[in-house]
Coordinates of C-alpha atoms in Angstrom, one line a residue:
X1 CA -8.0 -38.8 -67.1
X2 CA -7.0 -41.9 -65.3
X3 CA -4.0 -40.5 -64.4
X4 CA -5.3 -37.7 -62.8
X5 CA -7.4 -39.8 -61.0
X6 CA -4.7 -41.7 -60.0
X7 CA -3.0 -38.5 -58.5
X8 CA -6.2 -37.3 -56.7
X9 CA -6.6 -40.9 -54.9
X10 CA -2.2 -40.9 -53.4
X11 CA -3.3 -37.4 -52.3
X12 CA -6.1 -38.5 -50.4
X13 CA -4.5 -41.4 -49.3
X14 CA -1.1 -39.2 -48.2
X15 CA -3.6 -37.4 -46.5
X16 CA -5.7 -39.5 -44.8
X17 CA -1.9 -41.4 -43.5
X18 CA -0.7 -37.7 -42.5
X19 CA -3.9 -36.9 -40.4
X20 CA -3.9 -40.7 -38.8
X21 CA -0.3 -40.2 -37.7
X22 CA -1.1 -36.3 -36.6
X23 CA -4.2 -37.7 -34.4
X24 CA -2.0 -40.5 -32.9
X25 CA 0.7 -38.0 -32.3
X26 CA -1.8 -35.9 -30.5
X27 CA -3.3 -38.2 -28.7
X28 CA -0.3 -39.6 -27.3
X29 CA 0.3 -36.1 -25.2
X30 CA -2.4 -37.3 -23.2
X31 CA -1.0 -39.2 -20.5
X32 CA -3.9 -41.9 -20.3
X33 CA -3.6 -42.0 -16.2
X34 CA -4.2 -38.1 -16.0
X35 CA -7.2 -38.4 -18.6
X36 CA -8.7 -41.1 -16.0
X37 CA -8.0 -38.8 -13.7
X38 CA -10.0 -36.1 -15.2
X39 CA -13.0 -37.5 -16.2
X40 CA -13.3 -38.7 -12.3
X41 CA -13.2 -34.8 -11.5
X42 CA -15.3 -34.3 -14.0
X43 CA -17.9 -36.6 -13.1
X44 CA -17.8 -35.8 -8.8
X45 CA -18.2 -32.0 -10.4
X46 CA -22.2 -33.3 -11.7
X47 CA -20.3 -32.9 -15.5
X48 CA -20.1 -28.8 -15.4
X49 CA -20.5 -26.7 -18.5
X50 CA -17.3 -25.9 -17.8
X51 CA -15.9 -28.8 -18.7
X52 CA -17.7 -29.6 -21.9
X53 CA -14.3 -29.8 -23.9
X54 CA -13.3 -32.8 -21.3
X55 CA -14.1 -35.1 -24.3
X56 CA -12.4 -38.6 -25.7
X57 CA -12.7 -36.3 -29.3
X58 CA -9.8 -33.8 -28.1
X59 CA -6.1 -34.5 -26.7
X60 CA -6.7 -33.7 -22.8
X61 CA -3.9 -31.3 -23.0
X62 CA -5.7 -29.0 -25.1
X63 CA -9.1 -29.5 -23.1
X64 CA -10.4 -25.7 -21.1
X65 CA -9.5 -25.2 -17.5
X66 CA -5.9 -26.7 -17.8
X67 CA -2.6 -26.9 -18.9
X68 CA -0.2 -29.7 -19.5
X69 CA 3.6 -29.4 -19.2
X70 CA 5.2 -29.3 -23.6
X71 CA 8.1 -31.8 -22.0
X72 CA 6.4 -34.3 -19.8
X73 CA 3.1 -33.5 -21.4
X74 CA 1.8 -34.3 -17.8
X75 CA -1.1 -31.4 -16.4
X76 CA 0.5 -29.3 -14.4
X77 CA -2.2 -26.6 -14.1
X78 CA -5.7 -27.1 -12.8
X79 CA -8.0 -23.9 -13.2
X80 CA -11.6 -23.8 -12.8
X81 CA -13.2 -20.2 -12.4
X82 CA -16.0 -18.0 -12.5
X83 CA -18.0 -21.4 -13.2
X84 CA -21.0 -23.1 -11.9
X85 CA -19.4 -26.1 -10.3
X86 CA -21.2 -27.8 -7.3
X87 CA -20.0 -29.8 -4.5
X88 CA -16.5 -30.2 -2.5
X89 CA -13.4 -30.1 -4.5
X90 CA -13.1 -33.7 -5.9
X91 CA -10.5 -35.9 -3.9
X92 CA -8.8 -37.2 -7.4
X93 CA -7.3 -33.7 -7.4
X94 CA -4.7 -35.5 -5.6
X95 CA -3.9 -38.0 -8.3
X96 CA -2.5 -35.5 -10.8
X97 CA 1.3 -35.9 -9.3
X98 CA 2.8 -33.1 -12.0
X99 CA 0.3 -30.8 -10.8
X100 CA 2.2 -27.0 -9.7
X101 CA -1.0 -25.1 -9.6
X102 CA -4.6 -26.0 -8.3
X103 CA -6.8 -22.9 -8.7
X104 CA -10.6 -22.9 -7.7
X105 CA -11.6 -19.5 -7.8
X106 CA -15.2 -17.4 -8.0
X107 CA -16.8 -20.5 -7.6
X108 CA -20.3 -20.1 -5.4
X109 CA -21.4 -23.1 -5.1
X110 CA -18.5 -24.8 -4.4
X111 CA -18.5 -26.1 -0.7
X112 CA -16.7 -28.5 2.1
X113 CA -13.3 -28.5 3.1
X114 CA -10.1 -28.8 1.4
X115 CA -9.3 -32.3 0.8
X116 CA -6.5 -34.4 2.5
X117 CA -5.6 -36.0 -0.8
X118 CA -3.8 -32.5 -1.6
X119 CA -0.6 -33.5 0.0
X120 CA -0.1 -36.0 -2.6
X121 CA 0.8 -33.0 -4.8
X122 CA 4.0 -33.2 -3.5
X123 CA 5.3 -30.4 -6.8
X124 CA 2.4 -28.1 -6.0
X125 CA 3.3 -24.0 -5.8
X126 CA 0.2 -22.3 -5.9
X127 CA -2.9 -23.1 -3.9
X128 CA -5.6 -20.7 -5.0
X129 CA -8.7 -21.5 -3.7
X130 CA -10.1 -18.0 -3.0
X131 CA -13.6 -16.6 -3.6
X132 CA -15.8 -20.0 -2.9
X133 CA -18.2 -21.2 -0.1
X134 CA -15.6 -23.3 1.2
X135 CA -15.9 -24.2 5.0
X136 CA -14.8 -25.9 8.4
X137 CA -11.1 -25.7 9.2
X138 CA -7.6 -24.3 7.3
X139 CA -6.0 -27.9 7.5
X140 CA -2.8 -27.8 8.8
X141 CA -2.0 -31.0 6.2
X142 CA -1.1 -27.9 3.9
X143 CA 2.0 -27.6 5.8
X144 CA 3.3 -30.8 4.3
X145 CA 3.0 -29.3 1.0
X146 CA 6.6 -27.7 1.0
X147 CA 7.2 -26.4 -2.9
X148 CA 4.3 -24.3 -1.8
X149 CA 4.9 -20.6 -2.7
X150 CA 1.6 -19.0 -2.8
X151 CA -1.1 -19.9 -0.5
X152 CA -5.0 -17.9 -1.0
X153 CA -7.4 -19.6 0.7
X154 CA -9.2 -15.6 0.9
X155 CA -13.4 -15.0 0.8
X156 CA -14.7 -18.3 2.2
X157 CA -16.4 -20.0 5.3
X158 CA -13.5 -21.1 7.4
X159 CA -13.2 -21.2 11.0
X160 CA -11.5 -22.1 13.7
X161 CA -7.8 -20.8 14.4
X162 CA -4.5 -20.7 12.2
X163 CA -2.5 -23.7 11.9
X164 CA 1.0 -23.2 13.5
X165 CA 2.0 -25.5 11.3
X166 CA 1.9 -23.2 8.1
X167 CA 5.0 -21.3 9.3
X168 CA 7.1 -24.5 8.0
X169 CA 6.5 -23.7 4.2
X170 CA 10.1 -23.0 3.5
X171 CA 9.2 -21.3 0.2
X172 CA 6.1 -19.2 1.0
X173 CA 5.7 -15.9 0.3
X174 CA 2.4 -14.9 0.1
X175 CA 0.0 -16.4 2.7
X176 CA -4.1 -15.2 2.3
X177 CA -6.4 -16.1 4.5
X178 CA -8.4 -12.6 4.9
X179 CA -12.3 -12.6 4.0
X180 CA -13.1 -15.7 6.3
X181 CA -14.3 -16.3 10.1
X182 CA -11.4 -17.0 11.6
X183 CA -10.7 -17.0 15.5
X184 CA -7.7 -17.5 18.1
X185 CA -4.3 -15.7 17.8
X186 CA -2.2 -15.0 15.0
X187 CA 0.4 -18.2 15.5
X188 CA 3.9 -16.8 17.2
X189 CA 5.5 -19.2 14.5
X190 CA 4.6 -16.7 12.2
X191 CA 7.7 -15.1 12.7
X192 CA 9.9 -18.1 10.8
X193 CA 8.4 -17.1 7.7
X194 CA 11.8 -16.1 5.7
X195 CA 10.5 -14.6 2.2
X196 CA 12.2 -11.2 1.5
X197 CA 9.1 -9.8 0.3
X198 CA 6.1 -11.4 2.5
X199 CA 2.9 -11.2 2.1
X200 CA 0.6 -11.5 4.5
X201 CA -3.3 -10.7 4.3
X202 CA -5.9 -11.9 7.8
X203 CA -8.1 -9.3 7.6
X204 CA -11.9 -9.2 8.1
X205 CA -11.6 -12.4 10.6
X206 CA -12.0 -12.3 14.3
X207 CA -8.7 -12.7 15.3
X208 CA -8.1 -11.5 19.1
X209 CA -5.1 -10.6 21.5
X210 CA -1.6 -9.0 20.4
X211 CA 0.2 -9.2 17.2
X212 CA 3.6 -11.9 18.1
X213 CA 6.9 -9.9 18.5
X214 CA 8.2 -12.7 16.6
X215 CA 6.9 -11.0 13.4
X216 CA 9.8 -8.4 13.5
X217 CA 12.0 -11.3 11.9
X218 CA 9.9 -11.4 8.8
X219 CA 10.9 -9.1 5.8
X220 CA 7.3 -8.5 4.9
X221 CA 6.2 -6.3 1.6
X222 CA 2.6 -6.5 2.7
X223 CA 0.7 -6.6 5.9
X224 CA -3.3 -6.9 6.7
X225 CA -4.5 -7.2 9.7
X226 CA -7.1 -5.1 9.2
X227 CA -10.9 -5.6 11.0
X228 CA -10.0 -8.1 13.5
X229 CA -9.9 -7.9 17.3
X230 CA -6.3 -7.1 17.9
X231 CA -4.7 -5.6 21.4
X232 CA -1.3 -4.2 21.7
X233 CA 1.0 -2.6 19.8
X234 CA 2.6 -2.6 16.4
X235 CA 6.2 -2.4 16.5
X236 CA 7.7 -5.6 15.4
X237 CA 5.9 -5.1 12.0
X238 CA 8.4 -1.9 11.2
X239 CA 11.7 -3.4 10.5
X240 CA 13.6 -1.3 9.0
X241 CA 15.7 -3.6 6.8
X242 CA 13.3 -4.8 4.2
X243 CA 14.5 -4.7 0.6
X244 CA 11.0 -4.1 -0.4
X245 CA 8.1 -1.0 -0.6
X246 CA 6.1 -1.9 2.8
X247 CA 2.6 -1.5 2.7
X248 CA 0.7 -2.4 6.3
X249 CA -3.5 -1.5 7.4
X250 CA -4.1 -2.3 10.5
X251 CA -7.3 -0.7 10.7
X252 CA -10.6 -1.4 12.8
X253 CA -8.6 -3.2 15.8
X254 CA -8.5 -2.2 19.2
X255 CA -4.6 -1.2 19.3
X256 CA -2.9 0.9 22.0
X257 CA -0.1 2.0 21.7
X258 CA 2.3 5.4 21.7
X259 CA 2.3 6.3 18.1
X260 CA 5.6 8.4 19.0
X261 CA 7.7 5.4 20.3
X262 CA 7.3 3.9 16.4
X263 CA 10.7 3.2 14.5
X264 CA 9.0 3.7 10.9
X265 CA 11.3 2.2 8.0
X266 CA 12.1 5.0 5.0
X267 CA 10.3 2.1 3.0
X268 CA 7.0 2.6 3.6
X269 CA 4.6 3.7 1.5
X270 CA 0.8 3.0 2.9
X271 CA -0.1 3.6 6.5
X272 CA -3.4 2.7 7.9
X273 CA -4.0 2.4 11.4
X274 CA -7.5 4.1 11.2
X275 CA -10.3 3.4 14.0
X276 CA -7.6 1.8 16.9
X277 CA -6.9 3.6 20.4
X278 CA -3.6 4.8 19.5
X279 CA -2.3 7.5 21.3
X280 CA 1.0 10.2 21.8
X281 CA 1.9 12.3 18.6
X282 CA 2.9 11.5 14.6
X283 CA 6.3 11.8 15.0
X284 CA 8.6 13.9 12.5
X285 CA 10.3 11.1 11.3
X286 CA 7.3 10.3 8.9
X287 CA 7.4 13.8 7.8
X288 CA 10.6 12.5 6.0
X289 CA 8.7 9.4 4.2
X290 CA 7.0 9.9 0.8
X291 CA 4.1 8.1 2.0
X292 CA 1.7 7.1 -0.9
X293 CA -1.5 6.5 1.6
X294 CA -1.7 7.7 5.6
X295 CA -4.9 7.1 7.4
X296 CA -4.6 7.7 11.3
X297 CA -8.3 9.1 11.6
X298 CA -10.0 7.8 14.8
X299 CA -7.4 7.5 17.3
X300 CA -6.4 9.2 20.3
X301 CA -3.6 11.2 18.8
X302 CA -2.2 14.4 19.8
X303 CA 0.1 17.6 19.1
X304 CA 1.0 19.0 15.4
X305 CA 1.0 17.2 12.4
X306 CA 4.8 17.4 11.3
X307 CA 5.9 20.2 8.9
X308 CA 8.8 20.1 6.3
X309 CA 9.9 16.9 4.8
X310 CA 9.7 15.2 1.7
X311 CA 6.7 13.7 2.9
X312 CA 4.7 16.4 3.4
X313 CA 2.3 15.7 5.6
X314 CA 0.4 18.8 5.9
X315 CA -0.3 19.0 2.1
X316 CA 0.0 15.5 0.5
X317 CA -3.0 14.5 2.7
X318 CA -6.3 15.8 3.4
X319 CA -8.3 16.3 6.8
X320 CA -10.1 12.9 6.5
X321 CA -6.5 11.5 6.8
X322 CA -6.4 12.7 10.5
X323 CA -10.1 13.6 12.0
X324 CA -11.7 12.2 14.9
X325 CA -8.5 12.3 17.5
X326 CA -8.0 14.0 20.8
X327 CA -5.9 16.5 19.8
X328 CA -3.9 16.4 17.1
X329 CA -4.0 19.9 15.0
X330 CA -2.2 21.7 12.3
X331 CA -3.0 21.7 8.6
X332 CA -5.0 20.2 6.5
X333 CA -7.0 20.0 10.3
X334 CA -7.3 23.7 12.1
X335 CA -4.4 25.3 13.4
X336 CA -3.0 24.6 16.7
X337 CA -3.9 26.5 19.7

């Protein structure tokens, strides 16, 4: 009997060493500067639901809403969603220097500007701050950020004009500032953008005057320009040596140009120049483009819709595709005269 009490009492004693060591162990993949550094976001936040797991009883690298690096065991990732956070983003964002992704996203009642202390994330690829109540100006501070690859700063309260100065992200290939109350001119620096697959969303601003020329030296994959206040014409958006599907809506503007004089590239696959004051014909060359989507309804468009083709205009597409211009005719609208 003794010596089975004996045995019981190493094995509790192996045990309670085994889980000592294991809790040290854990703890020690906290870096104790990034903990500090959390529970000052968590407290500027007004101590969120969200964030209830931000406790001294867990390792911080297996706390909600983040992610640490399994090398340097340093947070890389900083997400906070769908949540009820209130306030600006807290400034000690900034003093998490391993940080690659900050994402504030579907958050209502988050408000103010994006803070300055964000170029101190000097590894940072992905800015996502989309879907907030953020306001006042895009900073062109981001600029300085240069590992930046993804930039979505859609669905928010900014205003003002585009900084220039975001056309110097050397890495950048998706660029989203649609959804806010934007103003001024797209930047003619726009054009140094060098991703082979670009994506570039300003729609539902109140962007005026014409698209930059200079954008025919970006490979883009997407373009949306969409509901804005744009003159001109369209051509420098049509290169025709992308590597990449091109998908471009440039709908709800006040574009004129002659549809005809359009080089299309073979890569396109969405089309949607709907509500503009676009004029001449559809030329035949589109006839020979498998077009996914084509919406050229409420322009000033004339002559037959292009037969034959791979495309196939006259049957992939129905009449809503092409109502509501001057003159344009031939199936799916009624026949020529």
């Amino acid at each position: 009997m003794k010596k089975c009490y004996s045995q019981i009492l190493s094995l509790l004693s192996l045990s309670l060493l085994i889980f000592s060591l294991l809790s040290k162990r854990a703890e020690a993949y906290c870096n104790s500067h990034d903990k500090k550094v959390l529970f000052k976001i968590k407290e500027a936040l007004g101590n969120p639901y969200v964030l209830a797991s931000w406790t001294n009883d867990h390792d911080c690298c297996n706390w909600y809403c983040l992610e640490c690096d399994p090398n340097t065991h340093r947070v890389n990732n900083l997400y906070i969603t769908k949540s009820n956070i209130t306030g600006p983003i807290p400034a000690a964002v900034g003093d998490l220097p391993y940080l690659e992704i900050l994402e504030f996203h579907k958050n209502p009642n988050l408000t103010g500007g994006i803070p300055k202390e964000i170029t101190k994330l000097t590894r940072l690829r992905m800015l996502w701050l989309s879907w907030n109540n953020l306001t006042g100006p895009v900073p062109s501070f981001i600029s300085q950020l240069k590992n930046l690859e993804y930039v979505n700063l859609a669905f928010n309260q900014f205003t003002g004009p585009i900084p220039s100065e975001l056309s110097s992200l050397p890495k950048l290939g998706y660029l989203g500032l649609d959804r806010n109350k934007l103003t001024g001119q797209i930047p003619e620096s726009f054009g140094n953008f060098n991703s082979t697959d670009f994506g570039l969303f300003l729609s539902h601003n109140q962007l005026a005057g014409p698209i930059p020329r200079s954008l025919f030296n970006v490979k883009f994959a997407t373009i949306d320009f969409s509901r804005n206040h744009l003159v001109g014409d369209a051509y420098m958006l049509f290169r025709n040596n992308s590597l990449s599907d091109l998908s471009v809506d440039l709908s709800r503007n006040n574009l004129t140009y002659d549809f005809s004089k359009t080089d299309f590239p073979t890569r396109l696959i969405s089309l949607d120049v709907n509500h503009n004051k676009i004029f001449g014909s559809i030329p035949q060359q589109l006839a020979n483009i498998e077009l996914q989507f084509l919406n050229v309804s409420y322009n000033r468009l004339c002559g037959q819709i292009p037969t034959g083709g791979t495309g196939r205009l006259q049957s992939r597409f129905d009449e809503y595709s092409y109502f509501h211009n001057k003159c344009l005719c031939g199936a799916p609208l009624p026949a020529c005269k």
